[in-house]
Short mmCIF file of C-alpha atoms and ligand atoms in Angstrom, two decimals:
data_model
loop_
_atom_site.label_atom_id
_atom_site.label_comp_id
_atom_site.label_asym_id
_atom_site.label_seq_id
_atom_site.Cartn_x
_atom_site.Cartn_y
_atom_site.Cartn_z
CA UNK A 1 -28.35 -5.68 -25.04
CA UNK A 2 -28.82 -9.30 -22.89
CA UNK A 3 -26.42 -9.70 -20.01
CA UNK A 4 -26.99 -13.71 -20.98
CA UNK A 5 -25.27 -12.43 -24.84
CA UNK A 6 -22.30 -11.15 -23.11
CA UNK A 7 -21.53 -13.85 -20.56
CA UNK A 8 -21.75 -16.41 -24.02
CA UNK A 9 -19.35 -14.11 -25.67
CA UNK A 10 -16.97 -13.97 -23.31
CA UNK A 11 -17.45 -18.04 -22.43
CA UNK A 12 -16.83 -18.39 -25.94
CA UNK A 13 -13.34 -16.27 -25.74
CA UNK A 14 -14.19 -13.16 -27.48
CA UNK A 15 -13.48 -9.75 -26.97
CA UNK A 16 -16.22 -7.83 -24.99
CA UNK A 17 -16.95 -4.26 -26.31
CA UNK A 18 -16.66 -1.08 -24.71
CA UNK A 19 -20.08 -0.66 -24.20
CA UNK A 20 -20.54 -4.60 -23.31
CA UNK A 21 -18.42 -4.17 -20.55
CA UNK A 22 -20.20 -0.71 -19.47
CA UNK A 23 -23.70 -2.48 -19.65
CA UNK A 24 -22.10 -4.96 -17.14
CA UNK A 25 -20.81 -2.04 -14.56
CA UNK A 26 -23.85 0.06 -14.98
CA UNK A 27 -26.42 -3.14 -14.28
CA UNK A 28 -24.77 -4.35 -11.61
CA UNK A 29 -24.29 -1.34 -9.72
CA UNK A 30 -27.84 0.16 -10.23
CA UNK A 31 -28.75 -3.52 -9.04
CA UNK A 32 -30.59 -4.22 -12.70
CA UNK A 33 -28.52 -7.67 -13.38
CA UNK A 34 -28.20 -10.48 -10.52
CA UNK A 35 -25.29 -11.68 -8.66
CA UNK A 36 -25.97 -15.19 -10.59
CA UNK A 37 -25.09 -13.37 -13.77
CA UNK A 38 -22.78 -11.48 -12.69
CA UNK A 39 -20.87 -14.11 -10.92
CA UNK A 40 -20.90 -16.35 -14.09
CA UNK A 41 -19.34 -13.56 -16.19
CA UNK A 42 -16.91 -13.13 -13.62
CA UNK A 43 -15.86 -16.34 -13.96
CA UNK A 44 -15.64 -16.37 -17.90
CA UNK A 45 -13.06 -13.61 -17.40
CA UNK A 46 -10.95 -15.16 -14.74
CA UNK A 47 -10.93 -18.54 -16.44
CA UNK A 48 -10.33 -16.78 -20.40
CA UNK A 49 -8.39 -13.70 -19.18
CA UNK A 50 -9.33 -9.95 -20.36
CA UNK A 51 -7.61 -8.35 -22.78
CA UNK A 52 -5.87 -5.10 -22.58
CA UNK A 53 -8.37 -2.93 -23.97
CA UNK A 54 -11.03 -5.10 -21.88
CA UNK A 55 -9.20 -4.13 -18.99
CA UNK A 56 -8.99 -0.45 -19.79
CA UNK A 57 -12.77 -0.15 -20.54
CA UNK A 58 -13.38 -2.18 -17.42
CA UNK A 59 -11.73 0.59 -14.86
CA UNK A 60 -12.93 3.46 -17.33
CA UNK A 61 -16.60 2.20 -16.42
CA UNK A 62 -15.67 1.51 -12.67
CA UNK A 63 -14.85 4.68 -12.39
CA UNK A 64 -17.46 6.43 -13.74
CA UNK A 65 -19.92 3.85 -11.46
CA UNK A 66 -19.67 6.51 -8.23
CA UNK A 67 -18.23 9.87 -7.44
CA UNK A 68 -14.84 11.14 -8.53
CA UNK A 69 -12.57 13.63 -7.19
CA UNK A 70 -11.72 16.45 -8.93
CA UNK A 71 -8.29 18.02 -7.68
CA UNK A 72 -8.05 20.42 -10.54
CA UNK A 73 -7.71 23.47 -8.07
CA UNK A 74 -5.29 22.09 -7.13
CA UNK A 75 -2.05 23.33 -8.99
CA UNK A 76 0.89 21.27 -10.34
CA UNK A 77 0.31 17.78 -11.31
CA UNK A 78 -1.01 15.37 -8.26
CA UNK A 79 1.11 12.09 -8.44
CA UNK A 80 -0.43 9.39 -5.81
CA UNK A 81 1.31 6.67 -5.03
CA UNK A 82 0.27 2.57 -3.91
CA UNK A 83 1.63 -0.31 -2.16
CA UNK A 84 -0.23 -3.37 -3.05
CA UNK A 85 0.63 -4.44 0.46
CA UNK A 86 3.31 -5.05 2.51
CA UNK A 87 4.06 -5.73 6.39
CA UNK A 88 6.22 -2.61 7.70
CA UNK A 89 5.54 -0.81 4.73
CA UNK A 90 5.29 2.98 6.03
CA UNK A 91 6.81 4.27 2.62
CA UNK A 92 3.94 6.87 1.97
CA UNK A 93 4.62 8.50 4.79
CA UNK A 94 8.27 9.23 4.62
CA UNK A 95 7.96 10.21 0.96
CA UNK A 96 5.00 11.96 1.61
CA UNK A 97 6.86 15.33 3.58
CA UNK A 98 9.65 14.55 1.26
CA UNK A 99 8.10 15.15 -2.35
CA UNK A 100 5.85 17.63 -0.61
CA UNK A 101 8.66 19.70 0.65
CA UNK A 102 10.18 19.59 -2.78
CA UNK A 103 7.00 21.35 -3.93
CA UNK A 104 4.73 18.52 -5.37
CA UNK A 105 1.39 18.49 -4.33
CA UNK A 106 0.56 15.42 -2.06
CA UNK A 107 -2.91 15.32 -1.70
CA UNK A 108 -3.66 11.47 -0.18
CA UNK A 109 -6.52 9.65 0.69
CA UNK A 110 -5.47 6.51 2.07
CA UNK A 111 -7.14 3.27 3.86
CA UNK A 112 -7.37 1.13 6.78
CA UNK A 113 -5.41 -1.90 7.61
CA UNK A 114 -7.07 -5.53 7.10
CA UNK A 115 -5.64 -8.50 8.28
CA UNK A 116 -1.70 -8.88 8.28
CA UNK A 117 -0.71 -5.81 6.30
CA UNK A 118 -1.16 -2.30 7.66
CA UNK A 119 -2.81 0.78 6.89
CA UNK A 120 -1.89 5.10 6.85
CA UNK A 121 -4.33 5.90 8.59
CA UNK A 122 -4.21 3.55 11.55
CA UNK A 123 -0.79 4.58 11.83
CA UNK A 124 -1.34 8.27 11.41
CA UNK A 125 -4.03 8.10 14.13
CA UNK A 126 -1.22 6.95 16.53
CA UNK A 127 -0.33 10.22 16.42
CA UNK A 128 -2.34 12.10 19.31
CA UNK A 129 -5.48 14.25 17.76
CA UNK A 130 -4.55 13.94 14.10
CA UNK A 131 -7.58 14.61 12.16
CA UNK A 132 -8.38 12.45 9.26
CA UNK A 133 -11.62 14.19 8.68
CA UNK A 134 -11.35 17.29 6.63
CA UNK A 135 -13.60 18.63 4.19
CA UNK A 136 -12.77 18.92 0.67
CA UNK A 137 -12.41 22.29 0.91
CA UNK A 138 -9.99 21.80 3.68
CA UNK A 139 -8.20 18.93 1.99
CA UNK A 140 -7.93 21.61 -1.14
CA UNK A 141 -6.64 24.42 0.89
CA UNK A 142 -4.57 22.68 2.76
CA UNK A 143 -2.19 21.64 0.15
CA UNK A 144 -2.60 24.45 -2.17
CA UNK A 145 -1.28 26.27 0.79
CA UNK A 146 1.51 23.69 2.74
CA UNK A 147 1.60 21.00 -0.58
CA UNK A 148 0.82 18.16 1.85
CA UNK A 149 -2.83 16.44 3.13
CA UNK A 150 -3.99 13.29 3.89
CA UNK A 151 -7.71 12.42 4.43
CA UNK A 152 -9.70 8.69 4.86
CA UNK A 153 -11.86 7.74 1.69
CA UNK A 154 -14.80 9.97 1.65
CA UNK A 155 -18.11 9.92 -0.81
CA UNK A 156 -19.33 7.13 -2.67
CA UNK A 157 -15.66 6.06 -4.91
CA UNK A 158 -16.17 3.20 -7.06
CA UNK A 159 -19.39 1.47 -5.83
CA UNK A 160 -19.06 -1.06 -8.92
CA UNK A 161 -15.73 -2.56 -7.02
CA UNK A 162 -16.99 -2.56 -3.51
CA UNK A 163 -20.01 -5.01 -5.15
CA UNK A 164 -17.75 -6.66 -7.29
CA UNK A 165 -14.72 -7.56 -4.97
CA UNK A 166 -17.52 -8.91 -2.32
CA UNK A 167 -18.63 -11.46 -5.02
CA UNK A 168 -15.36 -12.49 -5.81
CA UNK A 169 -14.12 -12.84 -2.74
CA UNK A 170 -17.32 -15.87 -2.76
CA UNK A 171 -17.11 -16.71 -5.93
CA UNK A 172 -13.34 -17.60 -6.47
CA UNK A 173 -12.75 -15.56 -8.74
CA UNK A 174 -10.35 -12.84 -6.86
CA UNK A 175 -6.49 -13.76 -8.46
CA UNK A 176 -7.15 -12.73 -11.85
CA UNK A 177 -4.86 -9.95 -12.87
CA UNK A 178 -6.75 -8.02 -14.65
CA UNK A 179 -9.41 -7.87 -12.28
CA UNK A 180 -7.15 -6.66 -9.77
CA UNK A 181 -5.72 -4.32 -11.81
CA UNK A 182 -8.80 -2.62 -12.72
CA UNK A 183 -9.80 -2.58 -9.48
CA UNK A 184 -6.72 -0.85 -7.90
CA UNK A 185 -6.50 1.01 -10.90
CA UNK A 186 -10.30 2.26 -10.17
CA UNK A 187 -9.90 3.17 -6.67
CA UNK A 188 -6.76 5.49 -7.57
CA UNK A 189 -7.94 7.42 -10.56
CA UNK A 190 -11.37 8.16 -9.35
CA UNK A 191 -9.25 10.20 -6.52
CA UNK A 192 -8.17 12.56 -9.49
CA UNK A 193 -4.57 11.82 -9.16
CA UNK A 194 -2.76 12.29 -12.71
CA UNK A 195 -0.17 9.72 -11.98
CA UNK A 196 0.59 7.11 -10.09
CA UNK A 197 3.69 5.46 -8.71
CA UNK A 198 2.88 1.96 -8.05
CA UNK A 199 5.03 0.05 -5.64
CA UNK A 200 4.14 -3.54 -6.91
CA UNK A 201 5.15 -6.09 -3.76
CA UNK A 202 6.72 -9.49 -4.29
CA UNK A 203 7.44 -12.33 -2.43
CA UNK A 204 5.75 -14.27 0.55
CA UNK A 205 4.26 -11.51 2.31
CA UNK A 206 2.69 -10.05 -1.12
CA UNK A 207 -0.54 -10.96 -2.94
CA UNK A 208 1.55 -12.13 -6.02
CA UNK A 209 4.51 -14.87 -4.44
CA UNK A 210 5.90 -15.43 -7.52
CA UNK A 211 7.92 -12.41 -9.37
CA UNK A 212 6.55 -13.30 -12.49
CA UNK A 213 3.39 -12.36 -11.44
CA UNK A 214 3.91 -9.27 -10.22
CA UNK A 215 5.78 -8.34 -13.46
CA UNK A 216 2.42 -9.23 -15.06
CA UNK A 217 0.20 -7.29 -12.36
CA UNK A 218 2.57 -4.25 -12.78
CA UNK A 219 2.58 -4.10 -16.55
CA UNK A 220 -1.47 -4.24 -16.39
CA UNK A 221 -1.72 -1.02 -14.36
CA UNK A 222 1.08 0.60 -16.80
CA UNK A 223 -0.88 -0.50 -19.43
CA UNK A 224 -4.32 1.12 -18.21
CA UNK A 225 -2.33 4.16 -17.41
CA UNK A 226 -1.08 4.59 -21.02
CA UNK A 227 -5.03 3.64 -22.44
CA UNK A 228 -6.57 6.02 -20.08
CA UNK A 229 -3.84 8.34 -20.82
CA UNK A 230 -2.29 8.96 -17.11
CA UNK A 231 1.60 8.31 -16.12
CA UNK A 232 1.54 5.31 -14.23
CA UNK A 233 5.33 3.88 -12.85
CA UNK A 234 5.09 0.73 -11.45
CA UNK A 235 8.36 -0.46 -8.88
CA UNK A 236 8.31 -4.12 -8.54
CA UNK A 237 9.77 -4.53 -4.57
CA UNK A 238 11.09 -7.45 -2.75
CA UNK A 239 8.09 -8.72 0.37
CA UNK A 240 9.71 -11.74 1.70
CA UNK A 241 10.61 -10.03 4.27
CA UNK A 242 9.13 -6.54 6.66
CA UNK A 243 10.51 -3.07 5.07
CA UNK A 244 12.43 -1.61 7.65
CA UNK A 245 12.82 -2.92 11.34
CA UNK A 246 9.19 -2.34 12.74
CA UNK A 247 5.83 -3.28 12.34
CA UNK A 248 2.57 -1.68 13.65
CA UNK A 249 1.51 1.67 14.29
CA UNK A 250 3.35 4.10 16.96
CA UNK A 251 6.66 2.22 16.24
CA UNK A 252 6.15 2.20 12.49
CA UNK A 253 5.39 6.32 13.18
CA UNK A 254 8.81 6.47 15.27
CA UNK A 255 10.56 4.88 12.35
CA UNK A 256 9.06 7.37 9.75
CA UNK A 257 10.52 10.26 11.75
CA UNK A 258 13.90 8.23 12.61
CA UNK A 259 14.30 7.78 9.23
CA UNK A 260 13.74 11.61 8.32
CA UNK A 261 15.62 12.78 10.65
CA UNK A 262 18.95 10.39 9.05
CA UNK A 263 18.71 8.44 12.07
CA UNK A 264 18.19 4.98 10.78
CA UNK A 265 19.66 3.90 7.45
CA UNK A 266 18.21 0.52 5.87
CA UNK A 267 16.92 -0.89 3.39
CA UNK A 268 13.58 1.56 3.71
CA UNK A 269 15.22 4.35 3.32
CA UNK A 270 16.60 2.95 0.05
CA UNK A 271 13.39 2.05 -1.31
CA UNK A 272 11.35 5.97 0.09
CA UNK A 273 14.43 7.49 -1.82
CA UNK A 274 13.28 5.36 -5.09
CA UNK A 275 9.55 6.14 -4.68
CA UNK A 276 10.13 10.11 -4.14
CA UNK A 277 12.45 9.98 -7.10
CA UNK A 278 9.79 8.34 -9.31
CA UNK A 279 7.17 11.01 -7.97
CA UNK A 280 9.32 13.60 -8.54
CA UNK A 281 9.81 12.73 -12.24
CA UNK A 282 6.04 11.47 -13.07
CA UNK A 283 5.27 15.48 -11.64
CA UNK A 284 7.46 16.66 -14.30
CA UNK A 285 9.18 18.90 -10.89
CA UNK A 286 12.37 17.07 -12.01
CA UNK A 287 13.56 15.82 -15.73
CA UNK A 288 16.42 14.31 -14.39
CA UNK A 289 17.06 11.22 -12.23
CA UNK A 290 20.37 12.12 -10.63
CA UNK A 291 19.54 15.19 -9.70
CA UNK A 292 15.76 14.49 -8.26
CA UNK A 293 18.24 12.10 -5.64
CA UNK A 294 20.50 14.86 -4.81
CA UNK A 295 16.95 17.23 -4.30
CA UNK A 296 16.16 13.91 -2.11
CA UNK A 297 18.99 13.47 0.05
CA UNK A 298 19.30 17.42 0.59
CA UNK A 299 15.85 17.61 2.04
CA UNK A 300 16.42 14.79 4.39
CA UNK A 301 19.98 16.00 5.62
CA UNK A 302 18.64 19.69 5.57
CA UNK A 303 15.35 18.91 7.33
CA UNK A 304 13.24 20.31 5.80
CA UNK A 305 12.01 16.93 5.25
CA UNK A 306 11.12 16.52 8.76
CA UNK A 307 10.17 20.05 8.85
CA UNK A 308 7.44 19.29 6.13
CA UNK A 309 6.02 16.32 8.72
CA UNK A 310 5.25 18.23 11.47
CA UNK A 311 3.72 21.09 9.50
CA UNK A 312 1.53 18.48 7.98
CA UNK A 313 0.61 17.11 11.59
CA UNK A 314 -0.34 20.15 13.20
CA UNK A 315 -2.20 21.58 10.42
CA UNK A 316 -4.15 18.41 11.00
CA UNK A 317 -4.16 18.95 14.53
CA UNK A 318 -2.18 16.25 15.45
CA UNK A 319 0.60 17.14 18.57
CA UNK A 320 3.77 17.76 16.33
CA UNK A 321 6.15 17.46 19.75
CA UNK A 322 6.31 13.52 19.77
CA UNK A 323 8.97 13.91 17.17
CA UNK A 324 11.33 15.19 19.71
CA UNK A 325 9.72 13.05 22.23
CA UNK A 326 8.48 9.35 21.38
CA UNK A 327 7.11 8.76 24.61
CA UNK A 328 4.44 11.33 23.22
CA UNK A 329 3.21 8.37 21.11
CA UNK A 330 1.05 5.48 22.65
CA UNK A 331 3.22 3.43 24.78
CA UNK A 332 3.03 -0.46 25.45
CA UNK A 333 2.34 -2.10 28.89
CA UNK A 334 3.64 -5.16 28.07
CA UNK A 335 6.79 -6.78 26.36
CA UNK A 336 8.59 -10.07 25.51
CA UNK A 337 11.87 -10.93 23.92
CA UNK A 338 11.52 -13.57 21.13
CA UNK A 339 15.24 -15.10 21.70
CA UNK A 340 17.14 -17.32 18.79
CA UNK A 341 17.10 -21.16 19.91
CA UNK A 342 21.02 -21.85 18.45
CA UNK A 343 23.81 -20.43 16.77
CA UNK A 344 23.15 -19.71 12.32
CA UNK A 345 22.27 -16.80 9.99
CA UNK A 346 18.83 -15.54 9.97
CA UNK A 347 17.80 -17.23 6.18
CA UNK A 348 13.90 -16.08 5.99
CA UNK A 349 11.76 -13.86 8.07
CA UNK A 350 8.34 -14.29 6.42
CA UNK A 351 6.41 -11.27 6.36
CA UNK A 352 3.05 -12.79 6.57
CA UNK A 353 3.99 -14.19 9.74
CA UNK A 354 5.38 -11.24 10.98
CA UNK A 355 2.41 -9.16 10.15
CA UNK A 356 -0.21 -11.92 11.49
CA UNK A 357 1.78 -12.06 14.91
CA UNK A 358 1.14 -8.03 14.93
CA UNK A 359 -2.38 -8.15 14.59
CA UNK A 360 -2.71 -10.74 17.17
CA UNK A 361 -0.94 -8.33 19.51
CA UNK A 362 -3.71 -5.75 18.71
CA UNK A 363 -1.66 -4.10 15.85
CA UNK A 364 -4.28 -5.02 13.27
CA UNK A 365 -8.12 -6.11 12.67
CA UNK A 366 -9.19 -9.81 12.08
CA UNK A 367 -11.90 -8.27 10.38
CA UNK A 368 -13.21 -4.89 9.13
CA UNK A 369 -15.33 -3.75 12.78
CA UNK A 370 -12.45 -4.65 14.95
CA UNK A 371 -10.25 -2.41 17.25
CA UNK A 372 -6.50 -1.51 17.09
CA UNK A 373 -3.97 -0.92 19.79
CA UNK A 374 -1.45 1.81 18.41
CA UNK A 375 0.59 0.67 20.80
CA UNK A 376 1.21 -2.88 19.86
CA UNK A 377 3.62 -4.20 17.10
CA UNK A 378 7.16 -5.60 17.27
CA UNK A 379 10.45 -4.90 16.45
CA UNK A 380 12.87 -6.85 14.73
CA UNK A 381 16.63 -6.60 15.66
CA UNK A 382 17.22 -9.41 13.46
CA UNK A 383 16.62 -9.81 9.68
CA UNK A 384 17.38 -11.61 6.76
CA UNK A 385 21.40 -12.20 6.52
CA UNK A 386 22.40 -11.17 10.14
CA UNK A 387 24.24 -13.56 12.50
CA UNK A 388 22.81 -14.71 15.51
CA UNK A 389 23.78 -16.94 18.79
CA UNK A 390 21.36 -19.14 20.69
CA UNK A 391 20.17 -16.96 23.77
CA UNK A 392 20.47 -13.62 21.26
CA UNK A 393 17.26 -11.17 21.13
CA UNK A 394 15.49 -11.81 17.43
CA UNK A 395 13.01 -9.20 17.93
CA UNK A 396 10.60 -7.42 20.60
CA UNK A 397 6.89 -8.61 20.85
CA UNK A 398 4.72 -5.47 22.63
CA UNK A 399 0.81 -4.54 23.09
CA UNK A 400 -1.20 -3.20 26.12
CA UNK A 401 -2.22 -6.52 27.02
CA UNK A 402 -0.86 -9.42 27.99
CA UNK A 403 1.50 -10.98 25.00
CA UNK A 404 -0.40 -14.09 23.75
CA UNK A 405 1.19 -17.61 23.17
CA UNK A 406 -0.14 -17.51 19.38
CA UNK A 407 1.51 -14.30 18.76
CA UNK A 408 4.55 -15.48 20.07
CA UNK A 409 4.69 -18.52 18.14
CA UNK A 410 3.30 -16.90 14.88
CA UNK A 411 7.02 -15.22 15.42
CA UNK A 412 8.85 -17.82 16.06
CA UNK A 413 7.57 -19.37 12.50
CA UNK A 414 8.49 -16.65 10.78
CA UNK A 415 12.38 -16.92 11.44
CA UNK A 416 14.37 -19.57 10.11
CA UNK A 417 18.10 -19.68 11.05
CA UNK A 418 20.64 -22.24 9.26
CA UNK A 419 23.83 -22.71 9.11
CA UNK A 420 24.34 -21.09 6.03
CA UNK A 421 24.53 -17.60 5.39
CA UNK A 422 21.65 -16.42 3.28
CA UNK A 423 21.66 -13.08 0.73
CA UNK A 424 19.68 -10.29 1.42
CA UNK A 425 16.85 -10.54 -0.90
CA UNK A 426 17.35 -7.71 -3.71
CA UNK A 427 14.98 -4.79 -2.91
CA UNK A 428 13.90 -3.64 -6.41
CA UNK A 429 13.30 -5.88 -8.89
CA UNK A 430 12.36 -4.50 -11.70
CA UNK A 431 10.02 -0.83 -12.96
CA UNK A 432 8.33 -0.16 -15.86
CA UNK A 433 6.60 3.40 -17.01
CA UNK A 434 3.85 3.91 -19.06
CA UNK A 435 6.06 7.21 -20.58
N1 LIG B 1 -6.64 -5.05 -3.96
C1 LIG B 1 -7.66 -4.41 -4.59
O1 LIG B 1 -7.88 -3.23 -4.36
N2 LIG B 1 -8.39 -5.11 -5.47
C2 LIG B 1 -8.18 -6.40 -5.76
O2 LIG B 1 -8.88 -6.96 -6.58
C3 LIG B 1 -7.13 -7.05 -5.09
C4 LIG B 1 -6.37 -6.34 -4.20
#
């Protein structure tokens, strides 16, 4: 087989084979065929699209490119779940102790924050000594034994999309939706997860603005899932603006516990009592929608919910008390009151903004070395539909440091206030199932 062949085939608009498209992964990743070639291929598929079954064979081969994990000592089926990014979006974490206390086995390996969206573990580590680092036979005891543990990337996943996404991230050739399906799709199933809940983000925080492609994003994954025979859901969410009222790391911890506990009721909780719903169905725990919601809101007003949380933390020796005390968590030296400049309706609260002014703060990393502050994020007292007057507090800017001028007026762009009164911007827009 000639890697030239398969980038005219494919130039030419025809299907690629199964074992066309595993000649590809296999050369590139052993380091056999060049970036030049693989670069132009890359761009045959972007500009001619891949079909389904092209797209399938693509993350079969990705995934067999590295290591997989095999979670079949595990018992009961493992349902993961994925954001494709949001700003505030702490979801996995409250639906995490919920599911788990419900008896589905959570067994998580999660990521890093880049740029203006957040990661688990940067906000798990806010919590003081929680261990990321178990071994797998930790990680496999741990939830055989309390259903719940979460654990940073380990071993060599998916090699063939750590090359890949570097040379399309040079090459242009990054927003095609089926190469960011397989990738995603890649990364999750070589974790041995048997299903996934996908909550597919939309709007002008997300990767895909427009709803349209997000529906076409989400039905990719659903699609793999059904080739590769694994129960993917996919929820497609509303990003225009934050999930829930903070962003960062301690505060978005604080809100994961508030919210738990039936202290805070907003649109979050709404969508974590979607997600666990889904979960709870694609583990087969639950046949029935109504009553995997009433097994929802019983664990959250029974705590055991919240119980489930700080078993989780101290088995990972993380100092469970900061859920009775929040001054436990990293606190900020330093604060400032964005303040609304005249009278209206909050109309837009841009998430990107929001999320860039929080990694200025320290929140987040500019790029992949950098440091965090746990303490640093902001909250917002003000969101899409509320009415404010000029001199009113839109939301709280706080880090260690000093707040900076660009952080401040990264905020300041992210709020618009008219005189009209805007709708809230629908949470769930749409969800499609591979069953
Ligand atoms: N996220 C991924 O994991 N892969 C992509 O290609 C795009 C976003």
């Amino acid at each position: 087989m000639l890697m030239k062949d398969i980038i005219e085939k494919k130039r030419d608009k025809q299907e690629l084979t199964e074992e066309e498209i595993r000649f590809f992964i296999d050369g590139y990743t052993n380091k056999k065929i060049p970036d030049y070639q693989a670069s132009a291929l890359l761009m045959a598929m972007f500009l001619n699209d891949l079909t389904p079954d092209e797209i399938a064979a693509l993350t079969a081969a990705m995934i067999d490119s590295g290591e997989t994990i095999d979670l079949s000592s595990i018992e009961g089926l493992k349902i993961d779940k994925h954001s494709t990014g949001g700003v505030g979006d702490k979801v996995s974490l409250i639906i995490a102790p919920i599911v788990a206390s419900l008896g589905v086995p959570v067994a998580k390996m999660s990521g890093r924050g880049l740029g203006h969206t957040g990661g688990t573990l940067d906000k798990l580590e806010s919590i003081p000594g929680f261990d990321i680092n178990l071994s797998k036979e930790e990680f496999v005891d741990t939830v055989n034994k309390n259903k719940i543990a979460l654990i940073g990337q380990t071993g060599n996943l998916v090699p063939a999309d750590k090359m890949l996404y570097a040379l399309r991230d040079v090459t242009g050739t990054v927003n095609s939706i089926g190469l960011i399906a397989s990738s995603i799709m890649s990364k999750k199933l070589a974790t041995g997860a048997d299903g996934i809940v996908l909550d597919v983000k939309t709007g002008y925080g997300a990767f895909m603005e427009r709803y349209e492609d997000a529906e076409k994003l989400a039905e990719t994954m659903v699609d793999i899932g059904k080739k590769l025979g694994k129960n993917v859901t996919a929820l497609i969410t509303d990003m225009n603006q934050p999930l829930g009222a903070e962003v960062g790391n301690a505060n978005e911890i604080k809100e994961v516990v508030q919210i738990l506990k039936g202290e805070s009721e907003n649109e979050l909780l709404e969508l974590s009592k979607q997600v666990a719903v889904e979960m709870l169905l694609a583990s087969e725990t639950y046949k029935d929608k109504d009553a995997a919601l009433r097994a929802v809101e019983e664990v959250l007003a029974n705590g055991q919910a919240i119980e489930k949380l700080k078993q989780f933390v101290t088995t990972q020796k993380g100092d469970a008390s900061f859920v009775d005390d929040y001054s436990k968590l990293p606190q900020p030296e330093h604060f400032y009151e964005l303040k609304a400049e005249q009278d209206g309706y909050v109309n837009a609260l841009y998430a990107q903004k929001v999320g860039k002014s929080a990694m200025l703060l320290g929140a987040g990393r500019a790029s992949k070395e950098d440091d965090i502050d746990h303490s640093a994020g902001i909250t917002l007292k003000k969101k899409v539909g509320a009415q404010v007057q000029s001199g009113e507090t839109l939301a709280v800017l706080f880090s260690r440091s000093e707040i900076g001028q660009e952080a401040i007026d990264e905020l300041k762009g992210a709020y618009v206030i008219s005189d009209v009164k805007s709708e809230v911007p629908t949470l769930i827009k749409g969800k499609l199932s591979s069953k």
